[in-house]
mmCIF file of C-alpha atoms and ligand atoms in Angstrom:
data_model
loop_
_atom_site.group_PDB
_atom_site.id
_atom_site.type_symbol
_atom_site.label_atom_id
_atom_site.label_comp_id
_atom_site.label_asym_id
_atom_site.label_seq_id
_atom_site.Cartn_x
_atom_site.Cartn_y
_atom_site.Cartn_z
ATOM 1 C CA UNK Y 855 0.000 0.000 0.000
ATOM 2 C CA UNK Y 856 1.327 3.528 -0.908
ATOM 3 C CA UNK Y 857 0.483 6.416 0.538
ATOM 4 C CA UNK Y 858 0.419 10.108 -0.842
ATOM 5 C CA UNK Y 859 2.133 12.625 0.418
ATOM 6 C CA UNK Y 860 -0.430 14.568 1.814
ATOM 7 C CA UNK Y 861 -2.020 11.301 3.550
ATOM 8 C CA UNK Y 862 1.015 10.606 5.169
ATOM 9 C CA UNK Y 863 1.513 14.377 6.767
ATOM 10 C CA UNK Y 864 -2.027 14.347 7.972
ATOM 11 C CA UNK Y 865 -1.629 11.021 9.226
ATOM 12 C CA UNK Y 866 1.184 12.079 11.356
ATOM 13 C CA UNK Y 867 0.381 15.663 12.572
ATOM 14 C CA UNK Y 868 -2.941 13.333 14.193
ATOM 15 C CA UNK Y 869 -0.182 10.874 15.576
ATOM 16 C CA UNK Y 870 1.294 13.722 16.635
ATOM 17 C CA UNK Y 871 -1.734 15.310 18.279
ATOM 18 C CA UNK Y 872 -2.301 12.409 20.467
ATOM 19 C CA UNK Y 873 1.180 11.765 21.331
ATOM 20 C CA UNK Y 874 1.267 15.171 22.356
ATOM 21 C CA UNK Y 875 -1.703 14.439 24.622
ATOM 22 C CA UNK Y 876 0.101 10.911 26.123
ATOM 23 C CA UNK Y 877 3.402 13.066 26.850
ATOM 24 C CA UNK Y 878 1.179 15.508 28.801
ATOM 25 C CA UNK Y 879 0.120 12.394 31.327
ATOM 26 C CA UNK Y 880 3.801 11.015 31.733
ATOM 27 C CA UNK Y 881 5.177 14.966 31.857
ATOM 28 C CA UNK Y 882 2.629 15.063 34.999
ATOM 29 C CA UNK Y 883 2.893 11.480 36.204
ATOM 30 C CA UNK Y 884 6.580 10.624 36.075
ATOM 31 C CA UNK Y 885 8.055 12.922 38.485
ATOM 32 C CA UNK Y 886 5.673 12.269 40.981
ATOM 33 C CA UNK Y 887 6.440 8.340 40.388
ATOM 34 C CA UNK Y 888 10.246 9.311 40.851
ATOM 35 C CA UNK Y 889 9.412 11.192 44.047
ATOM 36 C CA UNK Y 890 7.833 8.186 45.556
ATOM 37 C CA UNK Y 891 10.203 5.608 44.379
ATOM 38 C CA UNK Y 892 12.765 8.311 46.170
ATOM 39 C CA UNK Y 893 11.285 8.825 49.207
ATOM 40 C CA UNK Y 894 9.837 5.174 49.880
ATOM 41 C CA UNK Y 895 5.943 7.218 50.547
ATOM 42 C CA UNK Y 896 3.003 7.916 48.952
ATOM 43 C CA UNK Y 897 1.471 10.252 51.613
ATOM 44 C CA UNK Y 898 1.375 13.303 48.234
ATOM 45 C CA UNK Y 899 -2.230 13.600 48.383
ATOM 46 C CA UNK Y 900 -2.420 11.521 44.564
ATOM 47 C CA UNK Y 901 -4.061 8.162 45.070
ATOM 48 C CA UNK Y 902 -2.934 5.198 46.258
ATOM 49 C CA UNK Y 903 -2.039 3.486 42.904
ATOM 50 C CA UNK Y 904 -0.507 5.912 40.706
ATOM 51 C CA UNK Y 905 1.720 5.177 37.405
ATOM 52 C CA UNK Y 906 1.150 6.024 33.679
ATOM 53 C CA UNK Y 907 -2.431 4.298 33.401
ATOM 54 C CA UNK Y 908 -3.668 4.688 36.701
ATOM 55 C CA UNK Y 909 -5.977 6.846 38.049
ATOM 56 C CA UNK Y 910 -7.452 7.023 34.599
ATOM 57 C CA UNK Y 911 -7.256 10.665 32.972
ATOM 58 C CA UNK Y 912 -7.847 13.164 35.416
ATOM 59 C CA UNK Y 913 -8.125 16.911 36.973
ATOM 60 C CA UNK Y 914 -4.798 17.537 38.731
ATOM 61 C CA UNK Y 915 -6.473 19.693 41.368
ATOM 62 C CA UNK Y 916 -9.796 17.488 42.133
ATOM 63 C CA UNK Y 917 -8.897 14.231 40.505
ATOM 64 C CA UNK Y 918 -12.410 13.927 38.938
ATOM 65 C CA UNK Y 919 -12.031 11.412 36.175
ATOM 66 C CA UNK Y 920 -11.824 13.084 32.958
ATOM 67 C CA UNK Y 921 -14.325 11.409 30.506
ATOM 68 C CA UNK Y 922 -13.056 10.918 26.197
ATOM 69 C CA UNK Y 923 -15.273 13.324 25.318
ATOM 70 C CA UNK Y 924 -13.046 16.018 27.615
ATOM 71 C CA UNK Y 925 -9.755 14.261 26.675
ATOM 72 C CA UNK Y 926 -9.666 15.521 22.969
ATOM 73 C CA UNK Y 927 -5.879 16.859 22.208
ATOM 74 C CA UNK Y 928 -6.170 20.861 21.433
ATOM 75 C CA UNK Y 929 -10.070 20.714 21.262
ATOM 76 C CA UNK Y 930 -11.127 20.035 24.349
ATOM 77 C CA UNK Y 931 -9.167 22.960 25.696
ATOM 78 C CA UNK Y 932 -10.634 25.203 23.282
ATOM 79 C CA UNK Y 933 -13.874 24.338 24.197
ATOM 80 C CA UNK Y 934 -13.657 24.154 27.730
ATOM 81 C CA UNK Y 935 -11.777 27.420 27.665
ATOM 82 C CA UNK Y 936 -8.848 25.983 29.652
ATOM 83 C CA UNK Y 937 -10.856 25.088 32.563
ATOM 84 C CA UNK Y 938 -11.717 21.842 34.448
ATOM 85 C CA UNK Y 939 -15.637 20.711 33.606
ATOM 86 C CA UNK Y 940 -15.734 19.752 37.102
ATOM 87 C CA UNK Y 941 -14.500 22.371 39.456
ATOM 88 C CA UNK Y 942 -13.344 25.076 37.031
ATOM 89 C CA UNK Y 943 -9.741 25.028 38.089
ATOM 90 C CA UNK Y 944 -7.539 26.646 35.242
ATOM 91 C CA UNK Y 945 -5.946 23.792 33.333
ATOM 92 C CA UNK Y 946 -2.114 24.873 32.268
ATOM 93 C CA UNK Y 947 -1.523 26.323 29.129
ATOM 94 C CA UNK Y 948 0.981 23.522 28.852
ATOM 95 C CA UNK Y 949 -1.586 20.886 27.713
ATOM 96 C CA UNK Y 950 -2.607 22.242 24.811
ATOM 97 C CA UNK Y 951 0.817 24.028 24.037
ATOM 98 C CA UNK Y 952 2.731 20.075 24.601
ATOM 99 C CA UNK Y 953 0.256 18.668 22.071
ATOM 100 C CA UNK Y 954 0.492 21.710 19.349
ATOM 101 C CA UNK Y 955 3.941 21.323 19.821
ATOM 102 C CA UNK Y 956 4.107 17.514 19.402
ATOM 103 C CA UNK Y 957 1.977 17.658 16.606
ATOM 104 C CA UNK Y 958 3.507 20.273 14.270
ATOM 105 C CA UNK Y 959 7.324 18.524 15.376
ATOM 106 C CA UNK Y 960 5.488 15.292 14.026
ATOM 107 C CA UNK Y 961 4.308 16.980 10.703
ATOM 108 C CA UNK Y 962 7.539 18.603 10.518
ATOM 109 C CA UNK Y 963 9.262 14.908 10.248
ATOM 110 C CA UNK Y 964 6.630 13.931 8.030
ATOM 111 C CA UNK Y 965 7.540 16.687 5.205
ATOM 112 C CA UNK Y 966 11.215 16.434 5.714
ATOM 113 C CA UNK Y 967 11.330 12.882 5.318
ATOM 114 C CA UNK Y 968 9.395 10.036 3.245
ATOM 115 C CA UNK Y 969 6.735 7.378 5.187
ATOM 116 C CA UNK Y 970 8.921 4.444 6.622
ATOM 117 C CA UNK Y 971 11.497 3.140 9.456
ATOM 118 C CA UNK Y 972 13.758 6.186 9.957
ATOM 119 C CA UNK Y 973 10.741 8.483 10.414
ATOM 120 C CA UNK Y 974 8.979 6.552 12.767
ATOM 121 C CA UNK Y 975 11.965 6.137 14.615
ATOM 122 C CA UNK Y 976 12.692 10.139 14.390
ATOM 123 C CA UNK Y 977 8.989 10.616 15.856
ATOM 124 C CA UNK Y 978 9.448 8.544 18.977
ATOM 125 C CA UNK Y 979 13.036 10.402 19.734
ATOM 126 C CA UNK Y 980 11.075 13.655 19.057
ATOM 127 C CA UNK Y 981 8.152 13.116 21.681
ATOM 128 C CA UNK Y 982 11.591 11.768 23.974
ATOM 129 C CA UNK Y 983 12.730 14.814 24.184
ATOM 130 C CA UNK Y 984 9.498 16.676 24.240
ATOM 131 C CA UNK Y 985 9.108 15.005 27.139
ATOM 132 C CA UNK Y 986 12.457 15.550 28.605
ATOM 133 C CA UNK Y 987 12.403 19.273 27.727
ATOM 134 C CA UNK Y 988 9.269 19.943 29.537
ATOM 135 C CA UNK Y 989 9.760 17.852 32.946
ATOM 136 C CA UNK Y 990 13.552 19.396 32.829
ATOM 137 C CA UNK Y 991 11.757 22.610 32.700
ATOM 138 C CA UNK Y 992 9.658 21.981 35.423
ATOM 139 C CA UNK Y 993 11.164 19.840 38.065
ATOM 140 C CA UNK Y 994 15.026 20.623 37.101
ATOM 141 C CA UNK Y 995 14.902 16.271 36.299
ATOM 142 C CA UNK Y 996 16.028 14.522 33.356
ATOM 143 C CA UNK Y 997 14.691 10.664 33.971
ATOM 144 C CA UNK Y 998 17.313 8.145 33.061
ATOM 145 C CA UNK Y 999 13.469 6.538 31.534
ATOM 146 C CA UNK Y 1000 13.779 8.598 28.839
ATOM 147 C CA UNK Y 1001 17.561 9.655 28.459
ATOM 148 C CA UNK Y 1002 18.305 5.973 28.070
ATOM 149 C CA UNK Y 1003 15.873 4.951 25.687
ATOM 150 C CA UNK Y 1004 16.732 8.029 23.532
ATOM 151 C CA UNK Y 1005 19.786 7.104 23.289
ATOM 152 C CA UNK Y 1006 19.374 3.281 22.274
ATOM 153 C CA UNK Y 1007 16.658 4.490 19.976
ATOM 154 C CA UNK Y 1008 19.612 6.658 18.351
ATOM 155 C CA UNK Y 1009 21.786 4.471 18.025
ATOM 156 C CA UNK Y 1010 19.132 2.139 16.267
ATOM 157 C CA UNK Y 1011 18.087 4.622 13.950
ATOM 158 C CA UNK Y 1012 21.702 4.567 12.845
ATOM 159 C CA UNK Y 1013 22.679 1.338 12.112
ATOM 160 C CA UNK Y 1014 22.073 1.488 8.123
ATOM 161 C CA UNK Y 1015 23.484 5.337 8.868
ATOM 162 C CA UNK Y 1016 20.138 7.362 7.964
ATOM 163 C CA UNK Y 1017 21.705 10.315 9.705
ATOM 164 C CA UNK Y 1018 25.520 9.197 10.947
ATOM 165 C CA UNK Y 1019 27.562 6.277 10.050
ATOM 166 C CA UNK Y 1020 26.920 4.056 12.792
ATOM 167 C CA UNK Y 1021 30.322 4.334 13.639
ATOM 168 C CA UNK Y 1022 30.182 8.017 14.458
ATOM 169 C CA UNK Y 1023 27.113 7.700 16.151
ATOM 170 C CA UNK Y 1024 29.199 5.243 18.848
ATOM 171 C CA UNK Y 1025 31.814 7.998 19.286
ATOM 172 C CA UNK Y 1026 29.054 10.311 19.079
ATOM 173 C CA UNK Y 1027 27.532 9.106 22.285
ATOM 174 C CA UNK Y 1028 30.700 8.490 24.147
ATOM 175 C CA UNK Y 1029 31.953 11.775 23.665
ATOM 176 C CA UNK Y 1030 28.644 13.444 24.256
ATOM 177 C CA UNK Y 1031 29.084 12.292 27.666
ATOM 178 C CA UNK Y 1032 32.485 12.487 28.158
ATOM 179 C CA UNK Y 1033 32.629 16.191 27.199
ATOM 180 C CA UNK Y 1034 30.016 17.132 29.941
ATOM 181 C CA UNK Y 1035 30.968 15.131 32.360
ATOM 182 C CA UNK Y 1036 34.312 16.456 31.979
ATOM 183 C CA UNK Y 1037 32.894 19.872 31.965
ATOM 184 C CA UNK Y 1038 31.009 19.275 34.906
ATOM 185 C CA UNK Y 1039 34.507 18.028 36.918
ATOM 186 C CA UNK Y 1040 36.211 20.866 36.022
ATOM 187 C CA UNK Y 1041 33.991 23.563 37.020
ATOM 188 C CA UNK Y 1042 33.105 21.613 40.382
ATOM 189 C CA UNK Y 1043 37.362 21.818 40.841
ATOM 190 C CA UNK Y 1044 37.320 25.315 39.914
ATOM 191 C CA UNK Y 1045 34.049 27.217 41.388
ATOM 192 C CA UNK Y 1046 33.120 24.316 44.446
ATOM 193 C CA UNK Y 1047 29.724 24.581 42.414
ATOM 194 C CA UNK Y 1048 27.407 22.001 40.177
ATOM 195 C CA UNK Y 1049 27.262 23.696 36.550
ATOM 196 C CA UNK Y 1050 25.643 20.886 35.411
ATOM 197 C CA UNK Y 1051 23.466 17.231 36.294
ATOM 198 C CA UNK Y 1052 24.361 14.041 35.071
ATOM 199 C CA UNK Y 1053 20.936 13.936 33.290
ATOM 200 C CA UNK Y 1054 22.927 16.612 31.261
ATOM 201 C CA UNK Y 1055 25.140 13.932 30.303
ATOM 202 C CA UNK Y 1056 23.750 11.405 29.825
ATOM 203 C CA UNK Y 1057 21.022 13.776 27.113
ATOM 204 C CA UNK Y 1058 24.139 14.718 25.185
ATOM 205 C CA UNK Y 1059 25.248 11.351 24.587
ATOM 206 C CA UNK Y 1060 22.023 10.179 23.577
ATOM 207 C CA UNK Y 1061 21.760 13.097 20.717
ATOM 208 C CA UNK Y 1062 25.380 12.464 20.099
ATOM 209 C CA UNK Y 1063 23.664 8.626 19.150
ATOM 210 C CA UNK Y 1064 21.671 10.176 16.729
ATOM 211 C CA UNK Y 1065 23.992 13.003 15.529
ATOM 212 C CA UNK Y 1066 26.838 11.706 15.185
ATOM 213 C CA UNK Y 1067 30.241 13.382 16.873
ATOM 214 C CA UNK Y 1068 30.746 15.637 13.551
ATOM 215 C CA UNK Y 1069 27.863 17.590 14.805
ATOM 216 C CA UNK Y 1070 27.918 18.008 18.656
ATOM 217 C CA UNK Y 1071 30.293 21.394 18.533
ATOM 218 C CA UNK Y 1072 27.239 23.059 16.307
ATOM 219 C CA UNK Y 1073 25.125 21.694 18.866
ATOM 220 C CA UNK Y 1074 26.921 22.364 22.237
ATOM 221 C CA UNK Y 1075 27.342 26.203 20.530
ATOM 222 C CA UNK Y 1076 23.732 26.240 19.736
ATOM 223 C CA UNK Y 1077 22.579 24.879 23.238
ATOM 224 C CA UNK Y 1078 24.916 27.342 24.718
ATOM 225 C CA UNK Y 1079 23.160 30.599 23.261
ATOM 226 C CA UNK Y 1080 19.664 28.960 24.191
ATOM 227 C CA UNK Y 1081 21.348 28.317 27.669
ATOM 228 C CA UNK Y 1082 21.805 32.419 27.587
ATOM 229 C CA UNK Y 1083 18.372 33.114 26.448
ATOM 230 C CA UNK Y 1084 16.544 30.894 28.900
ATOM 231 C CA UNK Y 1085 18.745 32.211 31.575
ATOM 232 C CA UNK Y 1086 18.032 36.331 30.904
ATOM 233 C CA UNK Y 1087 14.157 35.345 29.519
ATOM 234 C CA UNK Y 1088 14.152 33.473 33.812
ATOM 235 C CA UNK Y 1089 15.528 36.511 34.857
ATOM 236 C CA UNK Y 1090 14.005 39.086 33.351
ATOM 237 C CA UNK Y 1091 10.533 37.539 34.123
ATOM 238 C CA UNK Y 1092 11.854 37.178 37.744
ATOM 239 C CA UNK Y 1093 11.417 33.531 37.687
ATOM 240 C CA UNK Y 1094 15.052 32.630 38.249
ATOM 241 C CA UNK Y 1095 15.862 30.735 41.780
ATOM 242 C CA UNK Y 1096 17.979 32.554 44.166
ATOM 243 C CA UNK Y 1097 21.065 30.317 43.544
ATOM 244 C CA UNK Y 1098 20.969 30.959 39.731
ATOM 245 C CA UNK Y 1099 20.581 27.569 38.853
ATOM 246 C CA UNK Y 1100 18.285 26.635 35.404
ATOM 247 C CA UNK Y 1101 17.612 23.786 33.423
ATOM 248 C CA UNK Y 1102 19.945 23.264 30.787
ATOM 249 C CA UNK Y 1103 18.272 20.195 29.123
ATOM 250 C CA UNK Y 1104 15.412 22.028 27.011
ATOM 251 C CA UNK Y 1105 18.384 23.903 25.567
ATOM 252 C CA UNK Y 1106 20.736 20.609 24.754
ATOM 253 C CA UNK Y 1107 16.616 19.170 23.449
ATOM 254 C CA UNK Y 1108 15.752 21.687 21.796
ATOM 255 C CA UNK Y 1109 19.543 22.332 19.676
ATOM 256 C CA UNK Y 1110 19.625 18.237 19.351
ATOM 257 C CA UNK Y 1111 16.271 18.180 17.999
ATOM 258 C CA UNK Y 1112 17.291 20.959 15.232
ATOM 259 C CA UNK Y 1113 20.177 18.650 14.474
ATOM 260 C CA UNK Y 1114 18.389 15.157 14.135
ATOM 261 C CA UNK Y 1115 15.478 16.167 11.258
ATOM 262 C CA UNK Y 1116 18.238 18.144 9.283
ATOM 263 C CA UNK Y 1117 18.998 15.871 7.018
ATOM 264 C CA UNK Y 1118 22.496 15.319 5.886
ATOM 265 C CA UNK Y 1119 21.935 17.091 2.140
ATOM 266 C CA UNK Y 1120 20.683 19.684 3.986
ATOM 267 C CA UNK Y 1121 22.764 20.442 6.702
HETATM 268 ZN ZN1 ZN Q 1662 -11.038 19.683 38.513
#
């Protein structure tokens, strides 16, 4: 079966749309899984049994169960007016914003690159680090959960070399992480201070996976100046905590993500 062109972007800016809605329940969910699993209690005020599937979709702030006809990506924002149906609690502009997002990132693959393997596997490391971005942005938490799988999933998307000889994409990863974590030794030796997380490293080695090594100066610079941005845009707004520190994973996501869909012949 063939599929036209325009069949296969609206098929995935849909995929897209609901991905966009199942990243919004892990971006919630996860941390507070981690927090448990960390602390060894569940006394947070979320229910009893609490992972990805369970409760079933619902309000953050009253934990009514959402019903499907509520649970439409984009739509049933719009027509709730970004309010809960039950007890008219604001819901985040980040719902409908994660599933836009997800959904025109999804498209985006879609016209870059033709229906099969390589862009399937370039959606799933796309809603990865969708993911990653917004939890990082957040809680200040890159989950090994998704670092890890981005990074096999890289190095599987490589082994014919759609984007990187598979080779590169080895030494890509290695020196993704060695560079940080070198980084991060340094500047510990020199200032007494954490400049980065590990989560740090172990993100650059996964988009070194799908990258290759050629490309991780372009992207380290790139990352750098969104570093700067995010850091005066925090400040500015007067949202920046008192010891300075900032996540610097939606940057290295964000510059990584730029890198993966540019194809070769185009970069
Ligand atoms: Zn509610």
């Amino acid at each position: 079966m063939s599929m036209s062109a325009n069949e296969w972007l609206a098929c995935m800016l849909l995929t897209g749309l609901v991905a966009g809605s199942v990243l919004n329940c892990v971006i919630w969910r996860l941390p507070v899984m981690m927090r448990r699993a960390d602390s060894n209690t569940k006394e947070d005020g979320f229910p009893e049994r609490f992972n990805l599937f369970l409760p079933r979709s619902c309000c953050p702030c009253c934990l009514q169960t959402i019903p499907f006809y509520h649970n439409i990506p984009l739509l049933s924002w719009l027509l709730l007016r970004g309010r809960c149906h039950h007890c008219r609690v604001s819901i985040s502009l980040r719902y409908p914003l994660i599933e836009l997002t997800t959904a025109l990132c999804t498209g985006w693959i879609a016209w870059c690159w033709p229906p099969g393997w390589y862009a399937l596997c370039l959606a799933s490391g796309s809603w990865l680090l969708i993911a990653l971005l917004a939890i990082d942005l957040e809680q200040m938490l890159l989950p090994d959960v998704l670092t890890l799988p981005l990074l096999w999933l890289g190095l599987l998307a490589n082994l014919h070399g759609a984007i990187a000889p598979l080779a590169d994409a080895v030494v890509g990863a290695v020196t993704g992480y060695l560079f940080l974590w070198i980084f991060y030794w340094s500047f510990l030796l020199l200032s007494g201070k954490e400049g980065l997380g590990y989560g740090d490293f172990k993100l650059l080695a996964a988009l070194g996976a799908w990258c290759g090594w050629q490309r991780l100066p372009i992207l380290l610079t790139a990352a750098s100046l969104a570093g700067i941005g995010l850091f005066l845009l925090l400040r500015l707004t007067g949202r920046l905590r008192e010891d300075g520190a900032f996540p610097f994973g939606p940057c290295l996501a964000i510059a990584g993500w730029w890198q993966m869909v540019t194809p070769l012949a185009m970069w």
